[in-house]
Short mmCIF file of C-alpha atoms and ligand atoms in Angstrom, two decimals:
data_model
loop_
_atom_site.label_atom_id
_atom_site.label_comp_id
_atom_site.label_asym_id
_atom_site.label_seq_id
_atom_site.Cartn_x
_atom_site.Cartn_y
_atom_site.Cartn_z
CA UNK R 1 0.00 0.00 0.00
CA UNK R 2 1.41 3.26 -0.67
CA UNK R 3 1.30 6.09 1.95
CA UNK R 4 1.24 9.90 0.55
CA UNK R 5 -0.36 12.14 2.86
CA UNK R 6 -0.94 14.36 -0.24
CA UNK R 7 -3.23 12.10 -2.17
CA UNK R 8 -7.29 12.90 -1.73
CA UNK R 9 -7.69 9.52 -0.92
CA UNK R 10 -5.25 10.00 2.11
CA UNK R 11 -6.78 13.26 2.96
CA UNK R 12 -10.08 12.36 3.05
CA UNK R 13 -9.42 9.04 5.27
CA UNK R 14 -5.80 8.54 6.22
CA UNK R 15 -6.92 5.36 9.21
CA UNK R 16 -6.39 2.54 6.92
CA UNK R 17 -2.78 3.75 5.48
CA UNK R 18 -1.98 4.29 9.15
CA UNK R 19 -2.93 0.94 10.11
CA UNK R 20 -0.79 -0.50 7.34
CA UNK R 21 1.94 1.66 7.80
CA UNK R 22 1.83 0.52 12.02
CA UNK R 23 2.10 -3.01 10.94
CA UNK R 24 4.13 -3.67 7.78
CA UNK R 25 6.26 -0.49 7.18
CA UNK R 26 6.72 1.46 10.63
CA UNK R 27 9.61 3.66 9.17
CA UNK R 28 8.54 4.53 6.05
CA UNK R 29 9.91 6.16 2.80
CA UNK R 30 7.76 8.53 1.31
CA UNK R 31 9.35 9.05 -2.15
CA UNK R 32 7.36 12.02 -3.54
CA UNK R 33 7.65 14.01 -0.20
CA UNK R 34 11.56 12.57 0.44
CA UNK R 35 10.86 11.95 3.79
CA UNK R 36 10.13 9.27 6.48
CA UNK R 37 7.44 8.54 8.47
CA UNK R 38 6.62 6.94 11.82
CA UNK R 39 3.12 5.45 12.63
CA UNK R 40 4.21 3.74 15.99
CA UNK R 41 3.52 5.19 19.14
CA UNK R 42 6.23 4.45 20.60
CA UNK R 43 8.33 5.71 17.91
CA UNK R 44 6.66 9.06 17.63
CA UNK R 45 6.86 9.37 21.38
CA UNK R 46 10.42 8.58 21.22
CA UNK R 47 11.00 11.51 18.54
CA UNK R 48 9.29 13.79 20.52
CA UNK R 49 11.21 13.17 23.91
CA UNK R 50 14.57 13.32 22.08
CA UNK R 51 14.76 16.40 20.65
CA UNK R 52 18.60 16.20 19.89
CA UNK R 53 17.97 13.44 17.96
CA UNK R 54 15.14 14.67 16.05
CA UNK R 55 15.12 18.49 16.13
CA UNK R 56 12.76 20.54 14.68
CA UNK R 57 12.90 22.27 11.47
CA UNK R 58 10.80 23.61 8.47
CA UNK R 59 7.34 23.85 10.01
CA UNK R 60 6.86 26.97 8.56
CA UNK R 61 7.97 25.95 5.40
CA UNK R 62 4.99 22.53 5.90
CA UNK R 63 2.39 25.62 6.40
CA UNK R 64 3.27 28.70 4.62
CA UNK R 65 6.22 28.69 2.42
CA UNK R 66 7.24 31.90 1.53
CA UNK R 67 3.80 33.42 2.32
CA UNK R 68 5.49 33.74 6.17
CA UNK R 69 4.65 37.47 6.99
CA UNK R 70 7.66 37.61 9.15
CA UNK R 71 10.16 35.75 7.20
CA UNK R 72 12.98 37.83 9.48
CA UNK R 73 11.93 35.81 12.61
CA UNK R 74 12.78 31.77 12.87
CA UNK R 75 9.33 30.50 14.81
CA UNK R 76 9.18 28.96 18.25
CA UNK R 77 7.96 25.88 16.69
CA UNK R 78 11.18 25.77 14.20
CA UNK R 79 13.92 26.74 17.19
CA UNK R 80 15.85 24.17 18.96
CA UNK R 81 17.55 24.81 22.32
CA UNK R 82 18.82 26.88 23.66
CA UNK R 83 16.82 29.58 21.67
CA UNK R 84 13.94 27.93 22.07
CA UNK R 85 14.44 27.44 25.91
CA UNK R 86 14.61 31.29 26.44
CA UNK R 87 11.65 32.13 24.07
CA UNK R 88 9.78 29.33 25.62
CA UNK R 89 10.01 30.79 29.12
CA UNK R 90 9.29 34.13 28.25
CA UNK R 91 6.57 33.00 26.17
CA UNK R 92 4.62 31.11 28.80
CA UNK R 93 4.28 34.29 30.87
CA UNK R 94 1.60 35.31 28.05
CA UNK R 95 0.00 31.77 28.92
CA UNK R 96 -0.10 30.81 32.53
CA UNK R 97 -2.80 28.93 33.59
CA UNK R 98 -4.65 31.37 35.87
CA UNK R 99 -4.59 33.79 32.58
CA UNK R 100 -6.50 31.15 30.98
CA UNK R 101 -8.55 29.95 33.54
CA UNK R 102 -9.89 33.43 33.68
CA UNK R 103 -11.13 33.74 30.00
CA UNK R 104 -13.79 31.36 31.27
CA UNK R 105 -16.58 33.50 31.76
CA UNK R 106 -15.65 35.87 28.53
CA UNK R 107 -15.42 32.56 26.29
CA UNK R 108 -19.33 31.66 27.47
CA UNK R 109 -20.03 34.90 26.33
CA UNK R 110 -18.71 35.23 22.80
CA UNK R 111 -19.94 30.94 22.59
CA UNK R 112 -23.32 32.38 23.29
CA UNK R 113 -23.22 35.32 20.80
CA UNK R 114 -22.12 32.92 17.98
CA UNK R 115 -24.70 29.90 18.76
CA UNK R 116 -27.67 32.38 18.99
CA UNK R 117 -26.77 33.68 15.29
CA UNK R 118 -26.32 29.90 13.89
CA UNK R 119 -29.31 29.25 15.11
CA UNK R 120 -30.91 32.22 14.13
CA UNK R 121 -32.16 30.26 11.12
CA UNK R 122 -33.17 26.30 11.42
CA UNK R 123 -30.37 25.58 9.45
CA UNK R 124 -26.88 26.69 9.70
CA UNK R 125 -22.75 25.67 9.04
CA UNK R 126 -20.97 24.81 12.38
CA UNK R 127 -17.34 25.86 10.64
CA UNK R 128 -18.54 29.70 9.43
CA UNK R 129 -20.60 30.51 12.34
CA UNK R 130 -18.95 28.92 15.68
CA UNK R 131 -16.04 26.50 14.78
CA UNK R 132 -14.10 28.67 12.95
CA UNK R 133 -15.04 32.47 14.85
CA UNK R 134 -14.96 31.01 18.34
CA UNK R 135 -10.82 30.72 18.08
CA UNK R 136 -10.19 34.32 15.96
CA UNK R 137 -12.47 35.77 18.63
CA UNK R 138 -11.03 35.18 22.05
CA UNK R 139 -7.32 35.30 20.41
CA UNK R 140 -8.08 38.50 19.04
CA UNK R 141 -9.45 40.06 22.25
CA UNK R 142 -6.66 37.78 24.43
CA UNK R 143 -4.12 39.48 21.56
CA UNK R 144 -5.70 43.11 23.01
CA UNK R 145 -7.17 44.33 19.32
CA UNK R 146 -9.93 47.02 20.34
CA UNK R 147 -13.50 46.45 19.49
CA UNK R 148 -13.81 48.68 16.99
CA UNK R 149 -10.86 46.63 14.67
CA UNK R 150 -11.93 43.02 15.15
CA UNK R 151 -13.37 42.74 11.26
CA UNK R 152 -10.18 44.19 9.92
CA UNK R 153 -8.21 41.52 12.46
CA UNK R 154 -10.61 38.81 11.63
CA UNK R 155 -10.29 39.18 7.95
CA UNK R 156 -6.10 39.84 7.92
CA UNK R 157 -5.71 36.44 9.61
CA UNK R 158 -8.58 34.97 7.42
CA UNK R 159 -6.20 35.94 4.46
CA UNK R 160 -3.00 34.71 6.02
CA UNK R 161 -4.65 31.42 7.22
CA UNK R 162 -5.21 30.85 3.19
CA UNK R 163 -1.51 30.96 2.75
CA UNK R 164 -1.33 27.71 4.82
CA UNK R 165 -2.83 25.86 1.91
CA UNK R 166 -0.27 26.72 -0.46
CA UNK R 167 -2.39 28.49 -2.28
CA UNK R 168 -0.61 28.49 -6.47
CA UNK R 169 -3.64 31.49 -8.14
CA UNK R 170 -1.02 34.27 -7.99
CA UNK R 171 -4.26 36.58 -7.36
CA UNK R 172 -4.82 34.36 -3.92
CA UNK R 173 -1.05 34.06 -2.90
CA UNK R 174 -1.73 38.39 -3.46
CA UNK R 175 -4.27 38.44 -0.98
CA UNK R 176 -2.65 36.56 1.27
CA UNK R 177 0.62 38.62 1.20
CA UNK R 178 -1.55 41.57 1.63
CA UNK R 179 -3.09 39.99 4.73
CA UNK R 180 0.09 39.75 6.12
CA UNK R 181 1.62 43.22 5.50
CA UNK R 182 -1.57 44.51 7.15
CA UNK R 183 -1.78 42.50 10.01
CA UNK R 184 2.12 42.78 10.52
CA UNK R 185 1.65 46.51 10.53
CA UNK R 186 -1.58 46.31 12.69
CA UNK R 187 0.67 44.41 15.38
CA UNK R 188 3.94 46.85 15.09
CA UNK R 189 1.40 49.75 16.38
CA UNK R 190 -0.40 47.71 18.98
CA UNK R 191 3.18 46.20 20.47
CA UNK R 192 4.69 50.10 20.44
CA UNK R 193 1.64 51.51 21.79
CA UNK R 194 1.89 49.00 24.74
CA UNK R 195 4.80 50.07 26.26
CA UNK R 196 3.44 53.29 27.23
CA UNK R 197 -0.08 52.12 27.69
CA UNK R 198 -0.28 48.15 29.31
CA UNK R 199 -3.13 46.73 29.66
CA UNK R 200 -4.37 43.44 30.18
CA UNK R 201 -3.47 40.71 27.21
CA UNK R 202 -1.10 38.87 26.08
CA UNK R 203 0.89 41.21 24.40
CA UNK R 204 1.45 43.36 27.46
CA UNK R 205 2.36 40.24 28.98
CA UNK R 206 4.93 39.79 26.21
CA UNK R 207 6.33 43.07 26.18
CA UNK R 208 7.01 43.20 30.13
CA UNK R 209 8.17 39.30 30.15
CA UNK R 210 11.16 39.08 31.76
CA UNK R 211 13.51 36.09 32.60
CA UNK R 212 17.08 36.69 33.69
CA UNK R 213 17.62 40.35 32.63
CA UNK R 214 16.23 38.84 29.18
CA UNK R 215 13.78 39.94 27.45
CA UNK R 216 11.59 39.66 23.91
CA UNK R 217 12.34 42.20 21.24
CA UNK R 218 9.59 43.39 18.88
CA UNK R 219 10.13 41.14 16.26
CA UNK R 220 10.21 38.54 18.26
CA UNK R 221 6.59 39.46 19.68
CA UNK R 222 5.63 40.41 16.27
CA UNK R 223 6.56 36.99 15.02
CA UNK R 224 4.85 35.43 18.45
CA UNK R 225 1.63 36.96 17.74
CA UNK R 226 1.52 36.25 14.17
CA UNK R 227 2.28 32.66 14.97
CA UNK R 228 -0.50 32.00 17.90
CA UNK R 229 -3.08 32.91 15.06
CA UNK R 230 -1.84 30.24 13.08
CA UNK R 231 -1.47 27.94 15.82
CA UNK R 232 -4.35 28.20 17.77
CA UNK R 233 -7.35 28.80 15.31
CA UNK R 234 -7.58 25.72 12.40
CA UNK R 235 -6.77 23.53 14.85
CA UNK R 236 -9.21 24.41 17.43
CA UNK R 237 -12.35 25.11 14.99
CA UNK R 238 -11.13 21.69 13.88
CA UNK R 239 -11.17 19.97 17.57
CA UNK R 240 -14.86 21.08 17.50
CA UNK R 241 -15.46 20.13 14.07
CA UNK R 242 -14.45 16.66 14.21
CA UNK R 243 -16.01 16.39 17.54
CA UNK R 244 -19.03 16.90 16.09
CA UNK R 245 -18.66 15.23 13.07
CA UNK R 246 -17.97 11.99 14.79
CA UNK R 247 -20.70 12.21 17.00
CA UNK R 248 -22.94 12.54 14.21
CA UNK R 249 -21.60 9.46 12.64
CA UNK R 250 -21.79 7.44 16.17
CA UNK R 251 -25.07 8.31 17.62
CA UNK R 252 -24.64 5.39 20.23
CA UNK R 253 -21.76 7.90 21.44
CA UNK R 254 -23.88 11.07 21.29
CA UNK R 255 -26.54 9.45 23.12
CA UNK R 256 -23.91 8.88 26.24
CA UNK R 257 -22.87 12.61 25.92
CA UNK R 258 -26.22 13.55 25.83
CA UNK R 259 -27.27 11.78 28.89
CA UNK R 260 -23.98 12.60 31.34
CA UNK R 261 -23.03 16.06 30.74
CA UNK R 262 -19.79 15.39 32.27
CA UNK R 263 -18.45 13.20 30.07
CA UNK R 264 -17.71 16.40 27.75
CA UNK R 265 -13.72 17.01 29.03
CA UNK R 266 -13.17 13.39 28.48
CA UNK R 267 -15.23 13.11 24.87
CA UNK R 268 -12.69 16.86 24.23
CA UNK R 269 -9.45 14.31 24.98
CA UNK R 270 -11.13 11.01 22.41
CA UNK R 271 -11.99 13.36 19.62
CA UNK R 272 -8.16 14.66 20.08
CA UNK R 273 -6.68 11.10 19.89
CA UNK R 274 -9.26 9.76 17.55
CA UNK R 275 -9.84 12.29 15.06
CA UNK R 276 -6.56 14.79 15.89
CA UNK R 277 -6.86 18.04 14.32
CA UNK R 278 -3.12 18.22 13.56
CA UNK R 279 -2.22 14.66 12.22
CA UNK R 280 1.71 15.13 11.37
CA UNK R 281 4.77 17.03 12.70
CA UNK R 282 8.23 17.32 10.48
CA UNK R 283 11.18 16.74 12.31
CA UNK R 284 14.66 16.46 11.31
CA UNK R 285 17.61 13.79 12.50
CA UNK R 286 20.58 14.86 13.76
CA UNK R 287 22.40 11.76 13.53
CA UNK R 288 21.40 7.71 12.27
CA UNK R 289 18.79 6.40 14.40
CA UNK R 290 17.92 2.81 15.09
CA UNK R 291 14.20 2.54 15.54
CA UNK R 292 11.80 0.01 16.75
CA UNK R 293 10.95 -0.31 13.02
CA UNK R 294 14.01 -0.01 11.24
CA UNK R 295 16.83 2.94 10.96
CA UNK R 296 17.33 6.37 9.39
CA UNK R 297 19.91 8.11 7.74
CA UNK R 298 21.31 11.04 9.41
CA UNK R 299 20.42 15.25 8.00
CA UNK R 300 16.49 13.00 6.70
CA UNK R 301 12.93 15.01 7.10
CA UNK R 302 10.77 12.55 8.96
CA UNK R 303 7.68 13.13 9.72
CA UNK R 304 5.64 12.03 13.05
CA UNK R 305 2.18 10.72 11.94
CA UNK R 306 0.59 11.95 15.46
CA UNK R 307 -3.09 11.00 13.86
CA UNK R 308 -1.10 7.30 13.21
CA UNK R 309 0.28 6.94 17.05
CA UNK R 310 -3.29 7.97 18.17
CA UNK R 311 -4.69 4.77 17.22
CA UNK R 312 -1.78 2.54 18.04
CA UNK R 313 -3.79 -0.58 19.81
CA UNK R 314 -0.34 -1.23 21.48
CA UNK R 315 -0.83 2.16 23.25
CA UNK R 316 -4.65 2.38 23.47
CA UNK R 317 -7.02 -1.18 23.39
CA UNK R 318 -9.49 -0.91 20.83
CA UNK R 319 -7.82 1.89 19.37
CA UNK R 320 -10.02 2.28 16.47
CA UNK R 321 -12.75 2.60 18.40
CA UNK R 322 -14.64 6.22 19.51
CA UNK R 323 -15.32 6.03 22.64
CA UNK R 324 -16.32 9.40 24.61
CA UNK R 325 -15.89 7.41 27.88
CA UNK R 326 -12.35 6.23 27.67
CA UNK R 327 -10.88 9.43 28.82
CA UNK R 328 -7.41 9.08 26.80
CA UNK R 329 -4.31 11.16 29.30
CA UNK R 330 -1.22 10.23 27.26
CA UNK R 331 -2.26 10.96 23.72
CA UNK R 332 0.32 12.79 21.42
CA UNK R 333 -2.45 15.38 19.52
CA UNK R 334 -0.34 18.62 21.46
CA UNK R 335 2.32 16.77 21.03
CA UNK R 336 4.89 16.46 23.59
CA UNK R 337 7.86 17.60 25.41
CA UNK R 338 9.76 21.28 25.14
CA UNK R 339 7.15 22.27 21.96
CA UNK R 340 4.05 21.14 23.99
CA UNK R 341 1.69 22.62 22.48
CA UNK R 342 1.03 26.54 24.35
CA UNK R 343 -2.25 26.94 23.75
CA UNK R 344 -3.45 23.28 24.69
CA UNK R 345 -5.46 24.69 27.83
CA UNK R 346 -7.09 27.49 25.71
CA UNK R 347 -7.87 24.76 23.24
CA UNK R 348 -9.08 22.67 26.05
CA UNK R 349 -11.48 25.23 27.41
CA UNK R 350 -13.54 26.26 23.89
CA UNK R 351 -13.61 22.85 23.16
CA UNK R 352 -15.37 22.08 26.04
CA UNK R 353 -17.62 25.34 26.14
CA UNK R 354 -18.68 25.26 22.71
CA UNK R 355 -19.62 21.42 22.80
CA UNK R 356 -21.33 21.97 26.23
CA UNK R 357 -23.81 24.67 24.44
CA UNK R 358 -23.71 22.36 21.25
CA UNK R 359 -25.20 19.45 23.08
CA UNK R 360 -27.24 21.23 25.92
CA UNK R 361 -28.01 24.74 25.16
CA UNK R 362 -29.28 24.03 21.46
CA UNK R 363 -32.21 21.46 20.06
CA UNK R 364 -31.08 18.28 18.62
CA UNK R 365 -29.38 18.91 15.24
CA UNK R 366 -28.55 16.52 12.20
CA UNK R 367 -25.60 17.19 9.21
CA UNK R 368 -27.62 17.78 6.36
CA UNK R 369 -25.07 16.65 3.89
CA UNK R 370 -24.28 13.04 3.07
CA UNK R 371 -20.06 13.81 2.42
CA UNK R 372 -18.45 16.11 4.09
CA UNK R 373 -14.92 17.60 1.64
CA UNK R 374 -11.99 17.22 4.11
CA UNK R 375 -9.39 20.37 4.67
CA UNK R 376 -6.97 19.43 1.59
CA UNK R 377 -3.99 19.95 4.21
CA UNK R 378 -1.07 16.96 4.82
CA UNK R 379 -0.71 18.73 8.34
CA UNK R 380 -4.15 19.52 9.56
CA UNK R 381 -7.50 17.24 9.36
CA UNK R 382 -11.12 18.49 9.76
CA UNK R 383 -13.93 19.38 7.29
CA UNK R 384 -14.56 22.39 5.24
CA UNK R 385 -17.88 23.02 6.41
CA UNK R 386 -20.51 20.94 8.74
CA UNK R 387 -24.57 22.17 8.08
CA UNK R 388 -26.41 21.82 10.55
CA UNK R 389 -30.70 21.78 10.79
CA UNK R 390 -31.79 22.00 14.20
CA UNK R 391 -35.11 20.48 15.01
CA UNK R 392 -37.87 22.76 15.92
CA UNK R 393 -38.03 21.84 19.70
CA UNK R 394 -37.28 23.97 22.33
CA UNK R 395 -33.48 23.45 23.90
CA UNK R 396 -32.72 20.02 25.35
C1 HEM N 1 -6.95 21.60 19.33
C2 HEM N 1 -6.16 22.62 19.14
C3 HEM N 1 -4.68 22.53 19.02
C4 HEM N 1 -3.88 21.48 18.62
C5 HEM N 1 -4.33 20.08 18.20
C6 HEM N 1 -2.50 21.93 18.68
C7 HEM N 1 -1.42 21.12 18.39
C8 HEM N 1 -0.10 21.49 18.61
C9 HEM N 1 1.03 20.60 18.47
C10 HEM N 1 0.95 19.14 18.00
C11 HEM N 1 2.14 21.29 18.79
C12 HEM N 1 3.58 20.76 18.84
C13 HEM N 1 4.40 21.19 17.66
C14 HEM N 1 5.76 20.53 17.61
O1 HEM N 1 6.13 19.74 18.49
O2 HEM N 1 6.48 20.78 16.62
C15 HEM N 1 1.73 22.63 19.12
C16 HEM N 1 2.58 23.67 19.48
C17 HEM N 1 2.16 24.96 19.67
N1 HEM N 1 0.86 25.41 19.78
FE1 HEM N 1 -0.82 24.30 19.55
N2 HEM N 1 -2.48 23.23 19.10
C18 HEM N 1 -3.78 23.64 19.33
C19 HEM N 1 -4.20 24.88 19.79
C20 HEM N 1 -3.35 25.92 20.05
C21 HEM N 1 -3.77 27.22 20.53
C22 HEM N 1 -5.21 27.61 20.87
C23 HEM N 1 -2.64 28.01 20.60
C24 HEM N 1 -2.48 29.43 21.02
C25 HEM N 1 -3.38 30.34 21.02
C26 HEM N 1 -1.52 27.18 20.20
C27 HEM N 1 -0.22 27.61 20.16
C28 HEM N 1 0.87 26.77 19.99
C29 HEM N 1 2.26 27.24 20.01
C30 HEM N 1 2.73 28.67 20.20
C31 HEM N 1 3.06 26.11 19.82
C32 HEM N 1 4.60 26.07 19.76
C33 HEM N 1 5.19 25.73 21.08
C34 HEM N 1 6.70 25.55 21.01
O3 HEM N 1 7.28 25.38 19.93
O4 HEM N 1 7.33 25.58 22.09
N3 HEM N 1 -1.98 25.93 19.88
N4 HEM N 1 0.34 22.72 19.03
#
């Protein structure tokens, strides 16, 4: 069986390659992409607990080429130690946990807003009108861009998102470049004008982080803030996405959501290892390696099928199996180690907010379309668009 994450027949249902892969060709060659991959779990965990074997490099090459608005500024996610050590504690400032655990209330809110316009008809697309705004939103306002610019923010990072398809219409890749220059200069003004005038996001946080007598420059926040739109917003809208999609499929499964309303964290964590919104990460090797499955050359690309080791039966019984009570702790969908993901308790939280007011706050709803086009992405998975038609009933 041949394995190229950039066939449509991959895209749209990668499980069975993975399976094959996990069993007869662990370390794989993948000739048209000249790289490797690993499907094991134990592999992938391996590579992602040893990152002087397998350092990182080229993710933003993977997602936007040379569409990068800051092309000046290597990204966290591309840096190896010991940059990456000092950005990463700096960094986390922006992020601690009570920070997050305080947009609670705010992320209810904007939830709320965004369910009572989907619903505003009977029917309505999850991805346009809560998936895909719920992320932009609370970045945006955790980002510190005023009221009054949130269309102009929304639609810069709209156009620079585009760039992560590799878009080839020279009238697109345009567009997107545009995007870029504008939100770029957007964030030059916001990250001067906070210096003199703090207030209470991330970027203040950012601009007073200090570690050591170190601190971050302005391109490096520039290229930080740029970077947690990217990060943080396909992937979430496509946590939800998939959630819901598989529920649909699985109604035995929505039925036990439906009846234990905490089972909602732990259905968040399944749809992550079942379905995970970002299925591969590229790595690079330092030196040969000797895997479980066979060896690679030193200086290769490999890439780490996270969606693959996610359904590794050696790892997780029944793997193939959704089940929204099985609660899965050690899954690699944030990945793992010094680039765990930032943003996973963010993610964590709208996940869990918007499927709460999904499945309790709304009437029942069916997909009203048979096949659903996946994202055509080798790096993230989750559908275009997901219609909805709510039945007429009152909320559940
Ligand atoms: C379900 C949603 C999300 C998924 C599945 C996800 C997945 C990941 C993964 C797999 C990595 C590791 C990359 C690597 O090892 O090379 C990562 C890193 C990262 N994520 Fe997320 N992410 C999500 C949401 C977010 C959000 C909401 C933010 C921020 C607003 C964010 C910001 C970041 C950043 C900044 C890094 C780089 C960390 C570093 O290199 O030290 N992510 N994410």
């Amino acid at each position: 069986m041949d394995y190229n994450p950039l066939s449509p027949e991959v895209i749209d249902n990668p499980y069975p390659y993975y399976a094959y892969l996990r069993e007869h060709a662990p370390v794989y060659w993948i000739e048209p992409l000249q790289a490797w991959a690993l499907s094991r779990y134990a592999d992938v965990d391996f590579a992602l607990r040893n990152p002087q074997i397998f350092p990182s490099s080229g993710f933003t090459n993977q997602t936007l080429g040379d569409l990068n608005p800051t092309p000046e500024v290597p990204w966290i996610l591309d840096m190896n130690p010991p940059d990456h050590t000092r950005l990463r504690k700096l960094v986390n400032k922006g992020f601690l946990p009570r920070l997050i655990r305080a947009l609670e209330p705010r992320v209810h809110e904007i939830t709320r807003q965004l369910i009572a316009s989907l619903r505003s008809q009977t029917e309505g697309d999850l991805v346009s009108a809560l998936s895909g705004p719920l992320p932009t939103t609370v970045i945006a306002e955790m980002l510190g861009v005023e009221a009054g610019r949130l269309d102009d923010f929304k639609r810069w990072s709209d156009g620079v998102v585009l760039g992560t398809s590799r878009p080839t219409d020279e009238a697109v890749r345009a567009y997107v470049r545009q995007s870029g220059a504008a939100l770029r200069a957007y964030f030059e003004k916001l990250i001067e004008r906070r210096r003199t005038d703090p207030g209470e996001d991330v970027i203040t946080a950012l601009v007073r982080a200090e570690e050591e007598h170190d601190m971050l420059s302005a391109s490096e926040i520039l290229g930080l803030a740029i970077l947690l739109l990217l990060a943080g917003n396909e992937t979430t809208t496509n946590l939800i996405g998939n959630a819901v999609r598989n529920l649909l499929e699985q109604p035995t499964e929505l039925a036990k959501v439906r009846a234990d309303r905490t089972l909602v964290p732990s259905l968040v964590e399944e749809v992550l290892r079942y379905d995970s919104p970002v299925q591969l990460l590229p790595r690079q090797t330092a030196r040969e390696v000797e895997l479980e499955g066979g060896k690679i050359p030193a200086g290769a690309t490999v890439f780490l099928l996270l969606g693959a080791a996610n359904r590794d039966a050696r790892k997780f019984p029944e793997a193939d199996r959704f089940d929204v009570t099985r609660n899965p702790q050690d899954h690699v969908a944030f990945g793992y180690g010094i680039h765990y993901c930032l943003g996973a308790p963010l993610a964590r939280l709208e996940g869990r907010i918007a499927l709460e007011s999904l499945l309790f706050d709304c009437p029942p709803f069916t997909c009203t379309q048979e096949c659903l086009p996946q994202i055509a992405s080798i790096v993230v998975r989750g559908v275009q668009t997901l219609p909805l038609r709510f039945s007429a009933s009152g909320s559940m």
